[in-house]
């Protein structure tokens, strides 16, 4: 079994108490990020990387994580070509990159010479096709202490109610 399939098998077999512990740990880190972001908008950035078998699974996971963690909602990019929607069934496996923003100050933006088009707005997400075998969510949080924190692969449905379906 490859790494992606092993990770998928593991996250699908988590006990309810383990799922609850994961939810609490993620919520605690997120609350700290919210607290830091409230005092300085360049701090407390949260990023999600969602690897899924299809777009409905990825978007269902994104919606549940964003709602449960009270993260900002922004624009979803990548589901069209020049304004023409791509049929969901043509997308296949996808990767969604989500960020609460805070990565660039106006001074940094001017220095980069990329202008406002480079500004990642809080809550924006980008969906793109993905050919890897990992499935689940990579959760990254940047706190003021500078410690690198990335956790994964976590269940896409971690914050979904049992009766919810992709």
PDB file of C-alpha atoms in Angstrom:
ATOM      1  CA  UNK A   1       0.000   0.000   0.000  1.00  0.00           C
ATOM      2  CA  UNK A   2       1.422   3.416  -0.989  1.00  0.00           C
ATOM      3  CA  UNK A   3       1.755   6.385   1.365  1.00  0.00           C
ATOM      4  CA  UNK A   4      -1.414   8.091   0.141  1.00  0.00           C
ATOM      5  CA  UNK A   5      -3.511   4.940   0.390  1.00  0.00           C
ATOM      6  CA  UNK A   6      -2.072   4.103   3.819  1.00  0.00           C
ATOM      7  CA  UNK A   7      -2.925   7.605   5.077  1.00  0.00           C
ATOM      8  CA  UNK A   8      -6.452   7.351   3.645  1.00  0.00           C
ATOM      9  CA  UNK A   9      -6.984   3.950   5.283  1.00  0.00           C
ATOM     10  CA  UNK A  10      -5.729   5.316   8.608  1.00  0.00           C
ATOM     11  CA  UNK A  11      -7.962   8.415   8.671  1.00  0.00           C
ATOM     12  CA  UNK A  12     -11.003   6.374   7.689  1.00  0.00           C
ATOM     13  CA  UNK A  13     -10.458   4.063  10.667  1.00  0.00           C
ATOM     14  CA  UNK A  14     -10.183   6.703  13.413  1.00  0.00           C
ATOM     15  CA  UNK A  15     -12.146   6.029  16.587  1.00  0.00           C
ATOM     16  CA  UNK A  16     -14.772   8.630  17.605  1.00  0.00           C
ATOM     17  CA  UNK A  17     -12.681   9.710  20.621  1.00  0.00           C
ATOM     18  CA  UNK A  18      -9.661  10.306  18.361  1.00  0.00           C
ATOM     19  CA  UNK A  19     -11.791  12.337  15.947  1.00  0.00           C
ATOM     20  CA  UNK A  20     -13.058  14.430  18.881  1.00  0.00           C
ATOM     21  CA  UNK A  21      -9.490  14.997  20.126  1.00  0.00           C
ATOM     22  CA  UNK A  22      -8.416  16.091  16.631  1.00  0.00           C
ATOM     23  CA  UNK A  23     -11.366  18.502  16.401  1.00  0.00           C
ATOM     24  CA  UNK A  24     -10.478  20.017  19.788  1.00  0.00           C
ATOM     25  CA  UNK A  25      -6.775  20.385  18.943  1.00  0.00           C
ATOM     26  CA  UNK A  26      -7.515  22.046  15.602  1.00  0.00           C
ATOM     27  CA  UNK A  27     -10.078  24.349  17.219  1.00  0.00           C
ATOM     28  CA  UNK A  28      -7.578  25.359  19.926  1.00  0.00           C
ATOM     29  CA  UNK A  29      -4.911  26.263  17.356  1.00  0.00           C
ATOM     30  CA  UNK A  30      -7.479  28.099  15.245  1.00  0.00           C
ATOM     31  CA  UNK A  31      -8.700  30.122  18.231  1.00  0.00           C
ATOM     32  CA  UNK A  32      -5.118  31.189  18.957  1.00  0.00           C
ATOM     33  CA  UNK A  33      -4.702  32.224  15.317  1.00  0.00           C
ATOM     34  CA  UNK A  34      -7.962  34.219  15.463  1.00  0.00           C
ATOM     35  CA  UNK A  35      -6.711  35.958  18.611  1.00  0.00           C
ATOM     36  CA  UNK A  36      -3.401  36.919  16.991  1.00  0.00           C
ATOM     37  CA  UNK A  37      -5.105  38.025  13.780  1.00  0.00           C
ATOM     38  CA  UNK A  38      -7.465  40.290  15.738  1.00  0.00           C
ATOM     39  CA  UNK A  39      -4.478  42.373  16.883  1.00  0.00           C
ATOM     40  CA  UNK A  40      -2.394  42.165  13.668  1.00  0.00           C
ATOM     41  CA  UNK A  41      -3.917  41.140  10.316  1.00  0.00           C
ATOM     42  CA  UNK A  42      -0.566  39.807   9.068  1.00  0.00           C
ATOM     43  CA  UNK A  43      -0.486  37.202  11.856  1.00  0.00           C
ATOM     44  CA  UNK A  44      -2.508  34.086  12.582  1.00  0.00           C
ATOM     45  CA  UNK A  45      -2.766  32.810   9.017  1.00  0.00           C
ATOM     46  CA  UNK A  46      -4.480  29.461   8.523  1.00  0.00           C
ATOM     47  CA  UNK A  47      -4.075  27.418   5.365  1.00  0.00           C
ATOM     48  CA  UNK A  48      -5.907  24.306   4.277  1.00  0.00           C
ATOM     49  CA  UNK A  49      -4.772  21.983   1.515  1.00  0.00           C
ATOM     50  CA  UNK A  50      -7.522  19.548   0.566  1.00  0.00           C
ATOM     51  CA  UNK A  51      -6.744  16.503  -1.585  1.00  0.00           C
ATOM     52  CA  UNK A  52      -9.925  14.766  -2.740  1.00  0.00           C
ATOM     53  CA  UNK A  53     -11.200  12.199  -5.222  1.00  0.00           C
ATOM     54  CA  UNK A  54     -13.642  14.696  -6.703  1.00  0.00           C
ATOM     55  CA  UNK A  55     -14.783  18.319  -6.474  1.00  0.00           C
ATOM     56  CA  UNK A  56     -17.960  17.690  -4.414  1.00  0.00           C
ATOM     57  CA  UNK A  57     -15.905  15.874  -1.754  1.00  0.00           C
ATOM     58  CA  UNK A  58     -13.313  18.678  -1.650  1.00  0.00           C
ATOM     59  CA  UNK A  59     -15.887  21.462  -1.546  1.00  0.00           C
ATOM     60  CA  UNK A  60     -17.975  19.678   1.101  1.00  0.00           C
ATOM     61  CA  UNK A  61     -14.858  19.355   3.237  1.00  0.00           C
ATOM     62  CA  UNK A  62     -13.874  22.982   2.637  1.00  0.00           C
ATOM     63  CA  UNK A  63     -17.339  24.230   3.595  1.00  0.00           C
ATOM     64  CA  UNK A  64     -17.439  22.175   6.792  1.00  0.00           C
ATOM     65  CA  UNK A  65     -13.923  23.174   7.936  1.00  0.00           C
ATOM     66  CA  UNK A  66     -14.500  26.879   7.170  1.00  0.00           C
ATOM     67  CA  UNK A  67     -17.881  26.920   8.916  1.00  0.00           C
ATOM     68  CA  UNK A  68     -16.796  24.973  12.010  1.00  0.00           C
ATOM     69  CA  UNK A  69     -13.614  26.994  12.511  1.00  0.00           C
ATOM     70  CA  UNK A  70     -15.333  30.330  11.703  1.00  0.00           C
ATOM     71  CA  UNK A  71     -12.824  31.084   8.965  1.00  0.00           C
ATOM     72  CA  UNK A  72     -13.454  33.819   6.393  1.00  0.00           C
ATOM     73  CA  UNK A  73     -15.220  32.897   3.169  1.00  0.00           C
ATOM     74  CA  UNK A  74     -13.853  34.239  -0.088  1.00  0.00           C
ATOM     75  CA  UNK A  75     -13.834  33.461  -3.773  1.00  0.00           C
ATOM     76  CA  UNK A  76     -13.287  30.002  -5.235  1.00  0.00           C
ATOM     77  CA  UNK A  77     -11.014  30.136  -8.277  1.00  0.00           C
ATOM     78  CA  UNK A  78     -10.229  27.404 -10.793  1.00  0.00           C
ATOM     79  CA  UNK A  79     -13.607  25.955 -11.722  1.00  0.00           C
ATOM     80  CA  UNK A  80     -13.756  27.784 -15.046  1.00  0.00           C
ATOM     81  CA  UNK A  81     -11.683  28.583 -18.110  1.00  0.00           C
ATOM     82  CA  UNK A  82     -12.046  32.213 -19.221  1.00  0.00           C
ATOM     83  CA  UNK A  83     -15.386  32.448 -17.421  1.00  0.00           C
ATOM     84  CA  UNK A  84     -16.799  29.215 -18.854  1.00  0.00           C
ATOM     85  CA  UNK A  85     -17.570  26.718 -16.053  1.00  0.00           C
ATOM     86  CA  UNK A  86     -15.783  23.373 -16.135  1.00  0.00           C
ATOM     87  CA  UNK A  87     -18.303  20.543 -15.594  1.00  0.00           C
ATOM     88  CA  UNK A  88     -17.623  19.024 -12.172  1.00  0.00           C
ATOM     89  CA  UNK A  89     -17.523  15.494 -13.583  1.00  0.00           C
ATOM     90  CA  UNK A  90     -14.616  16.495 -15.853  1.00  0.00           C
ATOM     91  CA  UNK A  91     -12.427  17.613 -12.963  1.00  0.00           C
ATOM     92  CA  UNK A  92     -11.608  14.214 -11.454  1.00  0.00           C
ATOM     93  CA  UNK A  93      -9.332  14.308  -8.403  1.00  0.00           C
ATOM     94  CA  UNK A  94      -8.713  17.837  -7.119  1.00  0.00           C
ATOM     95  CA  UNK A  95      -6.571  19.859  -4.746  1.00  0.00           C
ATOM     96  CA  UNK A  96      -8.009  22.949  -3.028  1.00  0.00           C
ATOM     97  CA  UNK A  97      -5.695  25.534  -1.512  1.00  0.00           C
ATOM     98  CA  UNK A  98      -7.394  27.820   1.030  1.00  0.00           C
ATOM     99  CA  UNK A  99      -5.895  30.702   3.005  1.00  0.00           C
ATOM    100  CA  UNK A 100      -7.125  33.231   5.516  1.00  0.00           C
ATOM    101  CA  UNK A 101      -4.581  35.640   3.973  1.00  0.00           C
ATOM    102  CA  UNK A 102      -2.226  37.925   5.816  1.00  0.00           C
ATOM    103  CA  UNK A 103       0.732  36.867   3.718  1.00  0.00           C
ATOM    104  CA  UNK A 104       1.612  40.228   2.177  1.00  0.00           C
ATOM    105  CA  UNK A 105       1.667  43.801   3.430  1.00  0.00           C
ATOM    106  CA  UNK A 106       1.104  46.759   1.079  1.00  0.00           C
ATOM    107  CA  UNK A 107       4.843  47.543   1.276  1.00  0.00           C
ATOM    108  CA  UNK A 108       5.664  43.972   0.229  1.00  0.00           C
ATOM    109  CA  UNK A 109       3.047  44.117  -2.521  1.00  0.00           C
ATOM    110  CA  UNK A 110       4.531  47.347  -3.943  1.00  0.00           C
ATOM    111  CA  UNK A 111       8.032  45.880  -3.723  1.00  0.00           C
ATOM    112  CA  UNK A 112       6.918  42.741  -5.612  1.00  0.00           C
ATOM    113  CA  UNK A 113       5.549  44.980  -8.452  1.00  0.00           C
ATOM    114  CA  UNK A 114       2.641  42.565  -8.895  1.00  0.00           C
ATOM    115  CA  UNK A 115       0.003  45.091  -7.771  1.00  0.00           C
ATOM    116  CA  UNK A 116      -3.412  44.273  -6.374  1.00  0.00           C
ATOM    117  CA  UNK A 117      -3.707  41.136  -8.527  1.00  0.00           C
ATOM    118  CA  UNK A 118      -1.163  39.495  -6.203  1.00  0.00           C
ATOM    119  CA  UNK A 119      -3.255  40.114  -3.104  1.00  0.00           C
ATOM    120  CA  UNK A 120      -4.619  36.884  -1.648  1.00  0.00           C
ATOM    121  CA  UNK A 121      -7.902  37.922  -0.094  1.00  0.00           C
ATOM    122  CA  UNK A 122      -8.940  36.320   3.201  1.00  0.00           C
ATOM    123  CA  UNK A 123     -10.924  33.172   2.550  1.00  0.00           C
ATOM    124  CA  UNK A 124      -9.988  32.779  -1.108  1.00  0.00           C
ATOM    125  CA  UNK A 125      -9.446  29.263  -2.405  1.00  0.00           C
ATOM    126  CA  UNK A 126      -7.996  27.800  -5.576  1.00  0.00           C
ATOM    127  CA  UNK A 127      -9.183  24.475  -6.993  1.00  0.00           C
ATOM    128  CA  UNK A 128      -6.948  22.587  -9.407  1.00  0.00           C
ATOM    129  CA  UNK A 129      -6.694  19.068 -10.798  1.00  0.00           C
ATOM    130  CA  UNK A 130      -4.571  16.669  -8.740  1.00  0.00           C
ATOM    131  CA  UNK A 131      -3.030  13.351  -9.744  1.00  0.00           C
ATOM    132  CA  UNK A 132      -1.639  12.287  -6.359  1.00  0.00           C
ATOM    133  CA  UNK A 133      -2.996   9.457  -4.241  1.00  0.00           C
ATOM    134  CA  UNK A 134      -3.225  11.299  -0.897  1.00  0.00           C
ATOM    135  CA  UNK A 135      -6.723  12.140   0.331  1.00  0.00           C
ATOM    136  CA  UNK A 136      -7.566  14.440   3.215  1.00  0.00           C
ATOM    137  CA  UNK A 137      -6.704  17.851   4.630  1.00  0.00           C
ATOM    138  CA  UNK A 138      -3.348  19.424   5.398  1.00  0.00           C
ATOM    139  CA  UNK A 139      -3.878  22.005   8.153  1.00  0.00           C
ATOM    140  CA  UNK A 140      -1.237  24.726   8.618  1.00  0.00           C
ATOM    141  CA  UNK A 141      -1.328  27.539  11.134  1.00  0.00           C
ATOM    142  CA  UNK A 142       1.182  30.378  11.422  1.00  0.00           C
ATOM    143  CA  UNK A 143       1.378  31.779  14.936  1.00  0.00           C
ATOM    144  CA  UNK A 144       3.497  34.600  16.319  1.00  0.00           C
ATOM    145  CA  UNK A 145       6.107  32.265  17.805  1.00  0.00           C
ATOM    146  CA  UNK A 146       7.369  31.363  14.322  1.00  0.00           C
ATOM    147  CA  UNK A 147       7.121  27.588  14.840  1.00  0.00           C
ATOM    148  CA  UNK A 148       6.249  25.662  11.649  1.00  0.00           C
ATOM    149  CA  UNK A 149       2.972  23.807  12.180  1.00  0.00           C
ATOM    150  CA  UNK A 150       1.487  21.598   9.491  1.00  0.00           C
ATOM    151  CA  UNK A 151      -0.722  18.638  10.297  1.00  0.00           C
ATOM    152  CA  UNK A 152      -2.000  16.037   7.895  1.00  0.00           C
ATOM    153  CA  UNK A 153      -3.392  14.090   6.409  1.00  0.00           C
ATOM    154  CA  UNK A 154      -6.586  14.781   8.397  1.00  0.00           C
ATOM    155  CA  UNK A 155     -10.074  13.550   7.494  1.00  0.00           C
ATOM    156  CA  UNK A 156     -11.865  15.740   4.954  1.00  0.00           C
ATOM    157  CA  UNK A 157     -15.112  14.998   6.779  1.00  0.00           C
ATOM    158  CA  UNK A 158     -13.689  15.698  10.269  1.00  0.00           C
ATOM    159  CA  UNK A 159     -16.195  18.507  10.896  1.00  0.00           C
ATOM    160  CA  UNK A 160     -19.155  16.990   9.048  1.00  0.00           C
ATOM    161  CA  UNK A 161     -22.126  15.510  10.797  1.00  0.00           C
ATOM    162  CA  UNK A 162     -22.495  11.764  10.221  1.00  0.00           C
ATOM    163  CA  UNK A 163     -25.604  12.187   8.074  1.00  0.00           C
ATOM    164  CA  UNK A 164     -23.846  14.648   5.731  1.00  0.00           C
ATOM    165  CA  UNK A 165     -22.697  13.158   2.462  1.00  0.00           C
ATOM    166  CA  UNK A 166     -20.395  14.379  -0.295  1.00  0.00           C
TER     167      UNK A 166
END
